[in-house]
Amino acid sequence: MDQIRNVQKMAGNDAGAMRKTAREKVWGYIAAALGLVAGLAWNEAIKGLIDHYFPIQRDSVWAKVWYAVFITAIVVFVMVKLEKYFKTADEKPVKVKEDGGAI
């Protein structure tokens, strides 16, 4: 009888964990979709700025290359800044005293 109760408890815990995992995954997908929408909006805004300030023919190869280089530079800059911002204390080096204790 105790074994049955233990199995029921374990199954209940697994179901709760599965629900939590599913909820986290769905939230991640929703956040990614909203990020894509925001990215597409910024794509159009940046294209408009480039067309306004650098009136090159839109379908030219140079306009597309310029746009790709510009976007790549911005993405790299933002990713480097975000990586530095989101580093946790665990990833930062800890200074150690000579006696072995942390400062």
mmCIF file of N, CA and C in Angstrom:
data_model
loop_
_atom_site.group_PDB
_atom_site.id
_atom_site.type_symbol
_atom_site.label_atom_id
_atom_site.label_comp_id
_atom_site.label_asym_id
_atom_site.label_seq_id
_atom_site.Cartn_x
_atom_site.Cartn_y
_atom_site.Cartn_z
ATOM 1 N N MET A 1 0.820 -1.194 0.000
ATOM 2 C CA MET A 1 0.000 0.000 0.000
ATOM 3 C C MET A 1 0.862 1.255 0.000
ATOM 4 N N ASP A 2 1.931 1.228 0.787
ATOM 5 C CA ASP A 2 2.833 2.379 0.828
ATOM 6 C C ASP A 2 3.514 2.595 -0.518
ATOM 7 N N GLN A 3 3.792 1.475 -1.194
ATOM 8 C CA GLN A 3 4.427 1.590 -2.505
ATOM 9 C C GLN A 3 3.505 2.296 -3.492
ATOM 10 N N ILE A 4 2.227 1.991 -3.422
ATOM 11 C CA ILE A 4 1.258 2.630 -4.318
ATOM 12 C C ILE A 4 1.207 4.126 -4.044
ATOM 13 N N ARG A 5 1.182 4.501 -2.776
ATOM 14 C CA ARG A 5 1.167 5.925 -2.424
ATOM 15 C C ARG A 5 2.433 6.625 -2.902
ATOM 16 N N ASN A 6 3.574 5.957 -2.743
ATOM 17 C CA ASN A 6 4.838 6.539 -3.205
ATOM 18 C C ASN A 6 4.823 6.743 -4.716
ATOM 19 N N VAL A 7 4.289 5.756 -5.444
ATOM 20 C CA VAL A 7 4.206 5.877 -6.904
ATOM 21 C C VAL A 7 3.275 7.026 -7.274
ATOM 22 N N GLN A 8 2.147 7.154 -6.575
ATOM 23 C CA GLN A 8 1.214 8.242 -6.846
ATOM 24 C C GLN A 8 1.858 9.600 -6.576
ATOM 25 N N LYS A 9 2.605 9.703 -5.492
ATOM 26 C CA LYS A 9 3.289 10.963 -5.172
ATOM 27 C C LYS A 9 4.320 11.297 -6.237
ATOM 28 N N MET A 10 5.087 10.277 -6.650
ATOM 29 C CA MET A 10 6.110 10.509 -7.671
ATOM 30 C C MET A 10 5.470 10.932 -8.987
ATOM 31 N N ALA A 11 4.358 10.290 -9.354
ATOM 32 C CA ALA A 11 3.668 10.645 -10.593
ATOM 33 C C ALA A 11 3.120 12.062 -10.505
ATOM 34 N N GLY A 12 2.597 12.429 -9.350
ATOM 35 C CA GLY A 12 2.092 13.790 -9.162
ATOM 36 C C GLY A 12 3.196 14.815 -9.270
ATOM 37 N N ASN A 13 4.353 14.533 -8.693
ATOM 38 C CA ASN A 13 5.489 15.448 -8.778
ATOM 39 C C ASN A 13 5.980 15.579 -10.210
ATOM 40 N N ASP A 14 6.018 14.453 -10.937
ATOM 41 C CA ASP A 14 6.458 14.493 -12.331
ATOM 42 C C ASP A 14 5.488 15.300 -13.185
ATOM 43 N N ALA A 15 4.185 15.139 -12.929
ATOM 44 C CA ALA A 15 3.186 15.884 -13.694
ATOM 45 C C ALA A 15 3.330 17.380 -13.431
ATOM 46 N N GLY A 16 3.563 17.738 -12.188
ATOM 47 C CA GLY A 16 3.756 19.155 -11.864
ATOM 48 C C GLY A 16 5.003 19.711 -12.522
ATOM 49 N N ALA A 17 6.060 18.913 -12.525
ATOM 50 C CA ALA A 17 7.303 19.348 -13.167
ATOM 51 C C ALA A 17 7.112 19.473 -14.670
ATOM 52 N N MET A 18 6.350 18.536 -15.249
ATOM 53 C CA MET A 18 6.095 18.606 -16.692
ATOM 54 C C MET A 18 5.270 19.841 -17.037
ATOM 55 N N ARG A 19 4.265 20.144 -16.208
ATOM 56 C CA ARG A 19 3.457 21.340 -16.438
ATOM 57 C C ARG A 19 4.312 22.595 -16.364
ATOM 58 N N LYS A 20 5.193 22.633 -15.376
ATOM 59 C CA LYS A 20 6.071 23.795 -15.217
ATOM 60 C C LYS A 20 7.002 23.928 -16.414
ATOM 61 N N THR A 21 7.579 22.816 -16.850
ATOM 62 C CA THR A 21 8.474 22.840 -18.004
ATOM 63 C C THR A 21 7.724 23.278 -19.257
ATOM 64 N N ALA A 22 6.517 22.740 -19.449
ATOM 65 C CA ALA A 22 5.715 23.122 -20.613
ATOM 66 C C ALA A 22 5.381 24.607 -20.575
ATOM 67 N N ARG A 23 5.014 25.109 -19.403
ATOM 68 C CA ARG A 23 4.691 26.529 -19.256
ATOM 69 C C ARG A 23 5.907 27.393 -19.592
ATOM 70 N N GLU A 24 7.090 26.977 -19.110
ATOM 71 C CA GLU A 24 8.313 27.733 -19.397
ATOM 72 C C GLU A 24 8.635 27.716 -20.886
ATOM 73 N N LYS A 25 8.443 26.555 -21.523
ATOM 74 C CA LYS A 25 8.711 26.448 -22.962
ATOM 75 C C LYS A 25 7.761 27.341 -23.754
ATOM 76 N N VAL A 26 6.475 27.288 -23.415
ATOM 77 C CA VAL A 26 5.492 28.109 -24.126
ATOM 78 C C VAL A 26 5.824 29.584 -23.947
ATOM 79 N N TRP A 27 6.179 29.981 -22.741
ATOM 80 C CA TRP A 27 6.560 31.371 -22.501
ATOM 81 C C TRP A 27 7.775 31.742 -23.348
ATOM 82 N N GLY A 28 8.734 30.840 -23.450
ATOM 83 C CA GLY A 28 9.915 31.091 -24.271
ATOM 84 C C GLY A 28 9.551 31.277 -25.733
ATOM 85 N N TYR A 29 8.624 30.452 -26.236
ATOM 86 C CA TYR A 29 8.198 30.578 -27.632
ATOM 87 C C TYR A 29 7.455 31.888 -27.866
ATOM 88 N N ILE A 30 6.614 32.273 -26.919
ATOM 89 C CA ILE A 30 5.888 33.541 -27.047
ATOM 90 C C ILE A 30 6.867 34.708 -27.037
ATOM 91 N N ALA A 31 7.838 34.675 -26.134
ATOM 92 C CA ALA A 31 8.840 35.743 -26.070
ATOM 93 C C ALA A 31 9.651 35.800 -27.358
ATOM 94 N N ALA A 32 10.002 34.636 -27.907
ATOM 95 C CA ALA A 32 10.756 34.611 -29.164
ATOM 96 C C ALA A 32 9.926 35.183 -30.310
ATOM 97 N N ALA A 33 8.642 34.855 -30.349
ATOM 98 C CA ALA A 33 7.769 35.380 -31.400
ATOM 99 C C ALA A 33 7.642 36.898 -31.297
ATOM 100 N N LEU A 34 7.480 37.400 -30.080
ATOM 101 C CA LEU A 34 7.394 38.852 -29.905
ATOM 102 C C LEU A 34 8.719 39.520 -30.253
ATOM 103 N N GLY A 35 9.822 38.862 -29.941
ATOM 104 C CA GLY A 35 11.133 39.380 -30.327
ATOM 105 C C GLY A 35 11.281 39.445 -31.834
ATOM 106 N N LEU A 36 10.766 38.437 -32.532
ATOM 107 C CA LEU A 36 10.804 38.443 -33.994
ATOM 108 C C LEU A 36 9.988 39.600 -34.556
ATOM 109 N N VAL A 37 8.811 39.832 -33.995
ATOM 110 C CA VAL A 37 7.975 40.950 -34.444
ATOM 111 C C VAL A 37 8.703 42.274 -34.234
ATOM 112 N N ALA A 38 9.317 42.440 -33.067
ATOM 113 C CA ALA A 38 10.069 43.671 -32.793
ATOM 114 C C ALA A 38 11.249 43.796 -33.749
ATOM 115 N N GLY A 39 11.926 42.683 -34.020
ATOM 116 C CA GLY A 39 13.052 42.704 -34.951
ATOM 117 C C GLY A 39 12.624 43.104 -36.351
ATOM 118 N N LEU A 40 11.491 42.604 -36.796
ATOM 119 C CA LEU A 40 10.993 42.980 -38.121
ATOM 120 C C LEU A 40 10.614 44.461 -38.175
ATOM 121 N N ALA A 41 10.064 44.969 -37.088
ATOM 122 C CA ALA A 41 9.732 46.397 -37.044
ATOM 123 C C ALA A 41 10.999 47.242 -37.126
ATOM 124 N N TRP A 42 12.028 46.851 -36.375
ATOM 125 C CA TRP A 42 13.299 47.576 -36.439
ATOM 126 C C TRP A 42 13.929 47.448 -37.820
ATOM 127 N N ASN A 43 13.768 46.302 -38.456
ATOM 128 C CA ASN A 43 14.289 46.101 -39.801
ATOM 129 C C ASN A 43 13.716 47.151 -40.753
ATOM 130 N N GLU A 44 12.411 47.322 -40.703
ATOM 131 C CA GLU A 44 11.767 48.315 -41.569
ATOM 132 C C GLU A 44 12.196 49.733 -41.210
ATOM 133 N N ALA A 45 12.320 50.017 -39.921
ATOM 134 C CA ALA A 45 12.727 51.362 -39.494
ATOM 135 C C ALA A 45 14.138 51.682 -39.973
ATOM 136 N N ILE A 46 15.046 50.741 -39.831
ATOM 137 C CA ILE A 46 16.431 50.981 -40.253
ATOM 138 C C ILE A 46 16.516 51.098 -41.766
ATOM 139 N N LYS A 47 15.757 50.276 -42.477
ATOM 140 C CA LYS A 47 15.724 50.396 -43.943
ATOM 141 C C LYS A 47 15.241 51.787 -44.347
ATOM 142 N N GLY A 48 14.217 52.273 -43.664
ATOM 143 C CA GLY A 48 13.699 53.606 -43.961
ATOM 144 C C GLY A 48 14.732 54.688 -43.702
ATOM 145 N N LEU A 49 15.468 54.577 -42.594
ATOM 146 C CA LEU A 49 16.522 55.553 -42.297
ATOM 147 C C LEU A 49 17.623 55.529 -43.352
ATOM 148 N N ILE A 50 18.027 54.339 -43.751
ATOM 149 C CA ILE A 50 19.076 54.237 -44.767
ATOM 150 C C ILE A 50 18.593 54.825 -46.084
ATOM 151 N N ASP A 51 17.361 54.519 -46.468
ATOM 152 C CA ASP A 51 16.816 55.081 -47.710
ATOM 153 C C ASP A 51 16.720 56.599 -47.637
ATOM 154 N N HIS A 52 16.412 57.114 -46.454
ATOM 155 C CA HIS A 52 16.255 58.561 -46.298
ATOM 156 C C HIS A 52 17.604 59.277 -46.342
ATOM 157 N N TYR A 53 18.586 58.770 -45.616
ATOM 158 C CA TYR A 53 19.871 59.460 -45.512
ATOM 159 C C TYR A 53 20.878 59.062 -46.584
ATOM 160 N N PHE A 54 20.733 57.913 -47.166
ATOM 161 C CA PHE A 54 21.626 57.451 -48.230
ATOM 162 C C PHE A 54 20.773 57.006 -49.410
ATOM 163 N N PRO A 55 20.304 57.962 -50.199
ATOM 164 C CA PRO A 55 19.355 57.620 -51.276
ATOM 165 C C PRO A 55 20.023 56.890 -52.451
ATOM 166 N N ILE A 56 20.437 55.655 -52.199
ATOM 167 C CA ILE A 56 20.959 54.798 -53.250
ATOM 168 C C ILE A 56 19.763 54.023 -53.793
ATOM 169 N N GLN A 57 19.853 53.621 -55.037
ATOM 170 C CA GLN A 57 18.761 52.835 -55.583
ATOM 171 C C GLN A 57 18.562 51.592 -54.721
ATOM 172 N N ARG A 58 17.344 51.326 -54.316
ATOM 173 C CA ARG A 58 17.046 50.281 -53.334
ATOM 174 C C ARG A 58 17.474 48.886 -53.772
ATOM 175 N N ASP A 59 17.358 48.587 -55.040
ATOM 176 C CA ASP A 59 17.632 47.233 -55.499
ATOM 177 C C ASP A 59 19.080 47.017 -55.898
ATOM 178 N N SER A 60 19.924 48.007 -55.670
ATOM 179 C CA SER A 60 21.320 47.836 -56.060
ATOM 180 C C SER A 60 22.032 46.899 -55.086
ATOM 181 N N VAL A 61 23.067 46.254 -55.574
ATOM 182 C CA VAL A 61 23.842 45.333 -54.747
ATOM 183 C C VAL A 61 24.515 46.094 -53.619
ATOM 184 N N TRP A 62 25.010 47.286 -53.900
ATOM 185 C CA TRP A 62 25.719 48.060 -52.878
ATOM 186 C C TRP A 62 24.799 48.471 -51.735
ATOM 187 N N ALA A 63 23.556 48.762 -52.040
ATOM 188 C CA ALA A 63 22.603 49.107 -50.978
ATOM 189 C C ALA A 63 22.381 47.907 -50.053
ATOM 190 N N LYS A 64 22.279 46.728 -50.634
ATOM 191 C CA LYS A 64 22.068 45.524 -49.826
ATOM 192 C C LYS A 64 23.307 45.184 -49.007
ATOM 193 N N VAL A 65 24.490 45.358 -49.604
ATOM 194 C CA VAL A 65 25.731 45.091 -48.871
ATOM 195 C C VAL A 65 25.875 46.080 -47.723
ATOM 196 N N TRP A 66 25.622 47.359 -47.988
ATOM 197 C CA TRP A 66 25.705 48.383 -46.949
ATOM 198 C C TRP A 66 24.759 48.058 -45.798
ATOM 199 N N TYR A 67 23.536 47.668 -46.142
ATOM 200 C CA TYR A 67 22.546 47.325 -45.124
ATOM 201 C C TYR A 67 23.017 46.126 -44.294
ATOM 202 N N ALA A 68 23.537 45.095 -44.940
ATOM 203 C CA ALA A 68 24.005 43.899 -44.228
ATOM 204 C C ALA A 68 25.167 44.230 -43.296
ATOM 205 N N VAL A 69 26.110 45.044 -43.756
ATOM 206 C CA VAL A 69 27.258 45.427 -42.920
ATOM 207 C C VAL A 69 26.787 46.258 -41.731
ATOM 208 N N PHE A 70 25.911 47.195 -41.984
ATOM 209 C CA PHE A 70 25.385 48.064 -40.935
ATOM 210 C C PHE A 70 24.660 47.249 -39.862
ATOM 211 N N ILE A 71 23.777 46.364 -40.274
ATOM 212 C CA ILE A 71 23.015 45.552 -39.327
ATOM 213 C C ILE A 71 23.938 44.615 -38.552
ATOM 214 N N THR A 72 24.913 44.027 -39.242
ATOM 215 C CA THR A 72 25.851 43.129 -38.569
ATOM 216 C C THR A 72 26.633 43.864 -37.491
ATOM 217 N N ALA A 73 27.095 45.068 -37.802
ATOM 218 C CA ALA A 73 27.850 45.851 -36.820
ATOM 219 C C ALA A 73 26.990 46.175 -35.601
ATOM 220 N N ILE A 74 25.757 46.548 -35.823
ATOM 221 C CA ILE A 74 24.858 46.874 -34.714
ATOM 222 C C ILE A 74 24.589 45.630 -33.863
ATOM 223 N N VAL A 75 24.314 44.508 -34.506
ATOM 224 C CA VAL A 75 24.013 43.278 -33.766
ATOM 225 C C VAL A 75 25.213 42.833 -32.936
ATOM 226 N N VAL A 76 26.405 42.889 -33.506
ATOM 227 C CA VAL A 76 27.604 42.495 -32.764
ATOM 228 C C VAL A 76 27.801 43.406 -31.558
ATOM 229 N N PHE A 77 27.653 44.706 -31.754
ATOM 230 C CA PHE A 77 27.808 45.665 -30.656
ATOM 231 C C PHE A 77 26.802 45.380 -29.539
ATOM 232 N N VAL A 78 25.548 45.202 -29.903
ATOM 233 C CA VAL A 78 24.503 44.954 -28.905
ATOM 234 C C VAL A 78 24.744 43.628 -28.183
ATOM 235 N N MET A 79 25.129 42.595 -28.900
ATOM 236 C CA MET A 79 25.369 41.292 -28.273
ATOM 237 C C MET A 79 26.534 41.346 -27.291
ATOM 238 N N VAL A 80 27.591 42.073 -27.631
ATOM 239 C CA VAL A 80 28.729 42.202 -26.714
ATOM 240 C C VAL A 80 28.299 42.929 -25.448
ATOM 241 N N LYS A 81 27.546 44.010 -25.609
ATOM 242 C CA LYS A 81 27.070 44.761 -24.440
ATOM 243 C C LYS A 81 26.129 43.911 -23.581
ATOM 244 N N LEU A 82 25.217 43.176 -24.214
ATOM 245 C CA LEU A 82 24.294 42.335 -23.456
ATOM 246 C C LEU A 82 25.024 41.206 -22.740
ATOM 247 N N GLU A 83 26.023 40.648 -23.381
ATOM 248 C CA GLU A 83 26.791 39.578 -22.740
ATOM 249 C C GLU A 83 27.480 40.088 -21.483
ATOM 250 N N LYS A 84 28.055 41.279 -21.554
ATOM 251 C CA LYS A 84 28.703 41.859 -20.372
ATOM 252 C C LYS A 84 27.672 42.170 -19.288
ATOM 253 N N TYR A 85 26.510 42.652 -19.693
ATOM 254 C CA TYR A 85 25.472 43.036 -18.737
ATOM 255 C C TYR A 85 24.910 41.823 -17.997
ATOM 256 N N PHE A 86 24.713 40.720 -18.706
ATOM 257 C CA PHE A 86 24.048 39.565 -18.117
ATOM 258 C C PHE A 86 24.987 38.554 -17.478
ATOM 259 N N LYS A 87 26.275 38.839 -17.449
ATOM 260 C CA LYS A 87 27.180 37.909 -16.774
ATOM 261 C C LYS A 87 26.815 37.861 -15.293
ATOM 262 N N THR A 88 26.812 36.688 -14.746
ATOM 263 C CA THR A 88 26.466 36.545 -13.328
ATOM 264 C C THR A 88 27.718 36.631 -12.480
ATOM 265 N N ALA A 89 27.522 36.738 -11.190
ATOM 266 C CA ALA A 89 28.652 36.819 -10.261
ATOM 267 C C ALA A 89 29.474 35.537 -10.297
ATOM 268 N N ASP A 90 28.844 34.418 -10.611
ATOM 269 C CA ASP A 90 29.571 33.148 -10.681
ATOM 270 C C ASP A 90 30.592 33.135 -11.809
ATOM 271 N N GLU A 91 30.304 33.843 -12.876
ATOM 272 C CA GLU A 91 31.199 33.846 -14.024
ATOM 273 C C GLU A 91 32.347 34.831 -13.858
ATOM 274 N N LYS A 92 32.178 35.793 -12.960
ATOM 275 C CA LYS A 92 33.232 36.780 -12.753
ATOM 276 C C LYS A 92 34.321 36.176 -11.869
ATOM 277 N N PRO A 93 35.571 36.489 -12.152
ATOM 278 C CA PRO A 93 36.639 35.923 -11.324
ATOM 279 C C PRO A 93 36.570 36.455 -9.891
ATOM 280 N N VAL A 94 36.880 35.591 -8.958
ATOM 281 C CA VAL A 94 36.879 35.952 -7.542
ATOM 282 C C VAL A 94 38.322 36.148 -7.105
ATOM 283 N N LYS A 95 38.580 37.278 -6.469
ATOM 284 C CA LYS A 95 39.924 37.524 -5.954
ATOM 285 C C LYS A 95 40.125 36.678 -4.708
ATOM 286 N N VAL A 96 41.280 36.068 -4.608
ATOM 287 C CA VAL A 96 41.573 35.178 -3.488
ATOM 288 C C VAL A 96 42.730 35.748 -2.688
ATOM 289 N N LYS A 97 42.555 35.760 -1.353
ATOM 290 C CA LYS A 97 43.631 36.207 -0.469
ATOM 291 C C LYS A 97 44.733 35.157 -0.453
ATOM 292 N N GLU A 98 45.860 35.553 0.064
ATOM 293 C CA GLU A 98 46.979 34.617 0.149
ATOM 294 C C GLU A 98 46.668 33.444 1.072
ATOM 295 N N ASP A 99 45.814 33.665 2.086
ATOM 296 C CA ASP A 99 45.494 32.579 3.013
ATOM 297 C C ASP A 99 44.399 31.658 2.467
ATOM 298 N N GLY A 100 43.937 31.914 1.250
ATOM 299 C CA GLY A 100 42.961 31.029 0.621
ATOM 300 C C GLY A 100 41.532 31.520 0.699
ATOM 301 N N GLY A 101 41.229 32.537 1.485
ATOM 302 C CA GLY A 101 39.879 33.061 1.599
ATOM 303 C C GLY A 101 39.571 34.053 0.495
ATOM 304 N N ALA A 102 38.303 34.198 0.179
ATOM 305 C CA ALA A 102 37.889 35.155 -0.845
ATOM 306 C C ALA A 102 37.868 36.557 -0.260
ATOM 307 N N ILE A 103 38.144 37.534 -1.099
ATOM 308 C CA ILE A 103 38.144 38.933 -0.656
ATOM 309 C C ILE A 103 36.736 39.462 -0.708
#
